[in-house]
XYZ file of C-alpha atoms in Angstrom:
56
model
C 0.000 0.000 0.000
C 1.558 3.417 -1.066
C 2.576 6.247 1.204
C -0.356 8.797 0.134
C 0.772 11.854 2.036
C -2.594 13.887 0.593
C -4.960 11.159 1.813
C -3.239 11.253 5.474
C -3.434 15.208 5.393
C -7.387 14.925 4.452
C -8.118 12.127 7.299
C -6.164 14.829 10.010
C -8.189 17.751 8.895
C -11.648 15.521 9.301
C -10.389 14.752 12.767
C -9.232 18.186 13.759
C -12.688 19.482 12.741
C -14.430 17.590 15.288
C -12.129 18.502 18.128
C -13.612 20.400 20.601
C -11.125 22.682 22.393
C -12.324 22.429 25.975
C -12.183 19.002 26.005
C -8.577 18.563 24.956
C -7.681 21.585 27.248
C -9.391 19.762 30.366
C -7.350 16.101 29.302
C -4.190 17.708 29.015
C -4.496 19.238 32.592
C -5.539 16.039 34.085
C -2.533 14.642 32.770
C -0.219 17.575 33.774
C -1.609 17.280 37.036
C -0.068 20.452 39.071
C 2.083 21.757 35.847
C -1.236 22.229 34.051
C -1.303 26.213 34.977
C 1.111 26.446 31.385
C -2.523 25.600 29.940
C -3.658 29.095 31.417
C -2.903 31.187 28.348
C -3.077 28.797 25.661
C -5.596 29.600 23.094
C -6.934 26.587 21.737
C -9.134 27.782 19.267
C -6.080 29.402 17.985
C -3.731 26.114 17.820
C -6.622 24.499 15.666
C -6.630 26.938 13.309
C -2.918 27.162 12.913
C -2.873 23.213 12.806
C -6.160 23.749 9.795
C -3.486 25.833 8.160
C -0.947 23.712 8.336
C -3.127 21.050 6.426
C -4.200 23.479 3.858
């Protein structure tokens, strides 16, 4: 089965689409436990449109 870079790219922005910001913002400081205050001025919303961008 070929490598089909453009197929992979499509498949990433489908899954980015249905990620909901909050959600990935609350896992990741569950996970960082008491380090998750470096989540305080993180703008999600903006990584997932820079990340949409990317895949553009």
């Amino acid at each position: 089965m070929p490598f089909e870079f453009e197929n992979i790219k499509d498949l990433a922005g489908e899954a980015l689409e249905r990620v909901d910001p909050d959600t990935v913002k609350e896992t990741a400081s569950d996970l960082l436990g008491d380090k998750a205050e470096v989540l305080d001025n993180v703008d999600l919303d903006d990584v997932k449109d820079k990340l949409s961008d990317l895949l553009d």
